Amino acid sequence: MAKVLVIKSSILGSYSSSGLLIDELLAASAKQDPSQIVVVRDLGAQPLPQLDGEILGGFGGAAEQTERQQAAVALSNELIAEIQSADRIVVGVPMYNFGIPTQLKSWLDYICRAGVTFRYTEQGPEGMLANKPVLLVTTTGGMHRNTATDLALAHVQTVLGFIGLADQHVAYAQGLGMGDEARQKGLDSARDEARAFLVA
Ligand SMILES: Cc1cc2nc3c(=O)[nH]c(=O)nc-3n(C[C@H](O)[C@H](O)[C@H](O)COP(=O)(O)O)c2cc1C
């Protein structure tokens, strides 16, 4: 049974465009494989505690762990286990102020763990997660694809590649704030790319 991990990160709830595209994709995917198991993490609805010095100390293996550190390490382990047990991963990547939502940044902060998901060798950094297909569903109000301002997608691609998830696919909906026609065009183009991921 195929297992799909879905990471949603919009703060716009039912108005989210990345959420809309992901839900459409999951519906099509369930039709194709009704036995698939889907695990959804909605970071906008249920944000993770923000990384700070205390939590980082917990990740670093401080000998005397506070309750908060223990909880953060357990959560981080859980998030990493979700990735490890998935066959495919879908991540919503909305652009907010040229970057990613802070909620998605927190997820990245919890899954990047030295000695667990990456390590440094004499040859440089090495991702420790087993490679698997990842679809990044990116949504932007303006036009950014393949330009110097395509920072949200580049950030997520870089971090996931760093921890070993290099088999990355993109469904890119841009121009969503530029009027009805541009919005429709942006969504349709992303739908085509999401469909390609489904059959790949
Ligand atoms: C707080 C906020 C900041 C935004 N900043 C940008 C931006 O810097 N560039 C851009 O093109 N669109 C920007 N947008 C538009 C979003 O990228 C667009 O609404 C997209 O659909 C967001 O994805 P979502 O609907 O899944 O949350 C912003 C939207 C919000 C809510």
Coordinates of C-alpha atoms and ligand atoms in Angstrom, one line a residue:
M1 CA 0.0 0.0 0.0
A2 CA 1.5 3.3 -1.1
K3 CA 1.8 5.9 1.7
V4 CA 1.7 9.6 0.8
L5 CA 2.8 12.3 3.3
V6 CA 1.2 15.7 2.7
I7 CA 2.6 18.8 4.2
K8 CA 0.3 21.8 4.0
S9 CA 1.7 25.2 5.1
S10 CA -0.8 27.9 4.1
I11 CA -2.2 30.3 6.7
L12 CA -5.3 30.9 4.5
G13 CA -7.3 27.9 5.5
S14 CA -10.1 27.1 3.0
Y15 CA -8.9 30.1 0.8
S16 CA -5.5 28.5 0.2
S17 CA -4.5 27.9 -3.4
S18 CA -1.8 25.4 -2.6
G19 CA -4.4 23.6 -0.4
L20 CA -6.8 23.6 -3.3
L21 CA -4.2 22.1 -5.7
I22 CA -3.1 19.5 -3.1
D23 CA -6.7 18.5 -2.4
E24 CA -7.4 18.1 -6.1
L25 CA -4.2 16.0 -6.5
L26 CA -5.1 13.8 -3.5
A27 CA -8.6 13.2 -4.9
A28 CA -7.2 12.1 -8.3
S29 CA -4.6 10.0 -6.6
A30 CA -7.2 8.3 -4.4
K31 CA -9.1 7.4 -7.6
Q32 CA -6.0 6.0 -9.2
D33 CA -5.1 4.0 -6.0
P34 CA -8.0 3.7 -3.5
S35 CA -5.8 1.7 -1.1
Q36 CA -3.2 4.5 -0.6
I37 CA -2.7 5.8 2.9
V38 CA -2.5 9.6 3.2
V39 CA -1.0 11.3 6.2
V40 CA -1.7 15.1 6.3
R41 CA 0.2 17.6 8.4
D42 CA -1.5 21.0 8.2
L43 CA 1.1 23.3 9.6
G44 CA -1.1 26.4 9.1
A45 CA -3.9 24.9 11.2
Q46 CA -1.5 23.3 13.7
P47 CA 1.8 25.1 13.8
L48 CA 4.9 23.6 15.3
P49 CA 6.6 25.4 18.2
Q50 CA 9.3 27.7 16.8
L51 CA 12.9 26.6 17.0
D52 CA 14.8 28.5 19.7
G53 CA 18.0 28.0 21.7
E54 CA 16.4 25.6 24.2
I55 CA 15.0 23.4 21.6
L56 CA 18.2 23.4 19.6
G57 CA 20.0 22.3 22.7
G58 CA 17.6 19.4 22.9
F59 CA 18.3 18.5 19.3
G60 CA 22.0 18.6 20.1
G61 CA 21.5 16.0 22.8
A62 CA 21.9 18.0 26.0
A63 CA 22.5 15.5 28.8
E64 CA 19.8 17.0 31.2
Q65 CA 16.8 17.5 28.9
T66 CA 14.0 19.8 30.0
E67 CA 10.5 18.7 29.5
R68 CA 10.2 21.2 26.6
Q69 CA 13.4 19.8 25.0
Q70 CA 12.1 16.2 25.4
A71 CA 8.8 17.2 23.7
A72 CA 10.6 18.9 20.9
V73 CA 12.9 16.0 20.2
A74 CA 9.9 13.6 20.3
L75 CA 8.1 15.8 17.8
S76 CA 11.1 16.1 15.5
N77 CA 11.6 12.3 15.6
E78 CA 7.9 11.9 14.7
L79 CA 8.2 14.3 11.8
I80 CA 11.3 12.6 10.5
A81 CA 9.6 9.1 10.9
E82 CA 6.7 10.4 8.8
I83 CA 9.1 11.2 6.0
Q84 CA 10.9 7.9 6.3
S85 CA 7.8 5.8 6.2
A86 CA 6.3 7.7 3.2
D87 CA 6.6 6.5 -0.4
R88 CA 5.8 9.9 -1.8
I89 CA 5.7 13.4 -0.3
V90 CA 3.7 16.4 -1.3
V91 CA 4.6 19.8 0.2
G92 CA 2.7 23.0 -0.2
V93 CA 5.0 26.0 -0.7
P94 CA 3.2 29.3 -0.8
M95 CA 5.3 32.4 -1.3
Y96 CA 4.8 34.9 1.6
N97 CA 7.0 38.1 1.5
F98 CA 9.3 36.4 -1.0
G99 CA 10.0 33.5 1.4
I100 CA 8.1 30.6 2.8
P101 CA 5.5 30.6 5.6
T102 CA 7.1 30.6 9.0
Q103 CA 5.1 27.4 9.7
L104 CA 6.9 25.6 6.8
K105 CA 10.2 27.0 8.0
S106 CA 9.6 25.4 11.4
W107 CA 8.9 22.0 9.7
L108 CA 12.3 22.4 7.9
D109 CA 13.9 23.3 11.3
Y110 CA 12.5 20.2 12.9
I111 CA 13.5 17.8 10.1
C112 CA 17.1 19.1 9.7
R113 CA 19.0 17.2 12.4
A114 CA 22.7 16.7 12.4
G115 CA 23.6 13.0 12.6
V116 CA 19.9 12.1 11.9
T117 CA 19.0 13.5 8.5
F118 CA 22.4 15.0 7.5
R119 CA 26.0 14.7 8.4
Y120 CA 29.3 16.4 7.4
T121 CA 32.0 14.2 5.9
E122 CA 35.4 15.1 4.6
Q123 CA 33.8 15.4 1.2
G124 CA 31.2 17.8 2.5
P125 CA 27.6 17.5 3.7
E126 CA 25.7 14.3 3.1
G127 CA 21.9 13.8 3.2
M128 CA 20.9 10.8 5.3
L129 CA 17.3 10.3 4.2
A130 CA 16.4 7.8 1.5
N131 CA 15.6 9.5 -1.7
K132 CA 11.9 9.4 -2.7
P133 CA 9.6 11.5 -5.0
V134 CA 8.7 14.8 -3.6
L135 CA 6.2 17.2 -5.2
L136 CA 6.5 20.9 -4.3
V137 CA 3.2 22.7 -4.9
T138 CA 4.2 26.3 -5.2
T139 CA 1.8 29.2 -5.3
T140 CA 2.6 32.9 -5.8
G141 CA 0.7 36.1 -6.3
G142 CA 3.1 37.5 -8.9
M143 CA 5.4 36.0 -11.5
H144 CA 8.6 34.5 -10.1
R145 CA 9.3 31.2 -11.8
N146 CA 13.0 30.9 -12.8
T147 CA 13.8 34.5 -11.8
A148 CA 16.0 35.9 -9.1
T149 CA 12.9 36.3 -6.9
D150 CA 12.0 32.6 -7.0
L151 CA 13.2 32.3 -3.4
A152 CA 10.5 30.3 -1.6
L153 CA 10.8 27.3 -4.0
A154 CA 14.6 27.6 -4.0
H155 CA 14.7 27.5 -0.2
V156 CA 12.7 24.3 0.1
Q157 CA 14.4 22.6 -2.8
T158 CA 17.8 23.4 -1.2
V159 CA 16.9 22.2 2.2
L160 CA 15.2 19.0 1.1
G161 CA 18.1 18.2 -1.3
F162 CA 20.5 18.8 1.6
I163 CA 18.9 16.0 3.7
G164 CA 18.7 13.6 0.8
L165 CA 15.4 14.3 -0.9
A166 CA 16.7 15.0 -4.3
D167 CA 14.0 13.5 -6.5
Q168 CA 12.0 16.8 -6.6
H169 CA 9.1 17.6 -8.9
V170 CA 7.3 21.0 -9.1
A171 CA 3.8 22.1 -9.7
Y172 CA 4.0 25.9 -10.0
A173 CA 1.0 28.2 -9.9
Q174 CA 2.1 31.7 -10.4
G175 CA 0.3 35.0 -11.1
L176 CA -2.5 34.1 -8.8
G177 CA -3.0 37.7 -7.7
M178 CA -2.9 39.2 -11.2
G179 CA -6.6 38.9 -12.2
D180 CA -9.0 36.0 -13.0
E181 CA -7.4 35.1 -16.3
A182 CA -3.8 34.9 -14.9
R183 CA -5.0 33.0 -11.9
Q184 CA -6.8 30.4 -14.0
K185 CA -3.8 30.1 -16.2
G186 CA -1.5 29.7 -13.2
L187 CA -3.7 27.0 -11.6
D188 CA -4.1 25.1 -14.8
S189 CA -0.4 25.0 -15.4
A190 CA 0.2 23.7 -11.9
R191 CA -2.6 21.1 -12.4
D192 CA -0.8 19.7 -15.5
E193 CA 2.4 19.4 -13.6
A194 CA 0.7 17.8 -10.6
R195 CA -0.9 15.3 -13.0
A196 CA 2.5 14.4 -14.4
F197 CA 3.7 13.6 -10.8
L198 CA 0.7 11.4 -10.3
V199 CA 1.5 9.2 -13.3
A200 CA 5.3 9.3 -12.9
Ligands
LIG1 C1 1.3 37.3 3.9 C2 1.3 37.1 2.4 C3 2.5 37.5 1.8 C4 2.6 37.4 0.4 N1 3.7 37.7 -0.3 C5 3.8 37.5 -1.6 C6 5.1 37.8 -2.3 O1 6.1 38.2 -1.7 N2 5.1 37.6 -3.6 C7 4.1 37.1 -4.3 O2 4.2 36.9 -5.5 N3 2.9 36.8 -3.7 C8 2.8 37.0 -2.4 N4 1.6 36.6 -1.7 C9 0.5 36.0 -2.5 C10 0.6 34.5 -2.3 O3 1.8 33.9 -2.8 C11 -0.6 33.8 -2.9 O4 -1.8 34.3 -2.3 C12 -0.6 32.3 -2.8 O5 -1.8 31.8 -3.3 C13 -0.4 31.9 -1.4 O6 -0.6 30.5 -1.3 P1 -1.8 29.9 -0.4 O7 -3.0 30.5 -1.0 O8 -1.7 28.4 -0.5 O9 -1.6 30.4 1.0 C14 1.5 36.8 -0.4 C15 0.3 36.4 0.3 C16 0.3 36.6 1.7 C17 -1.0 36.1 2.4

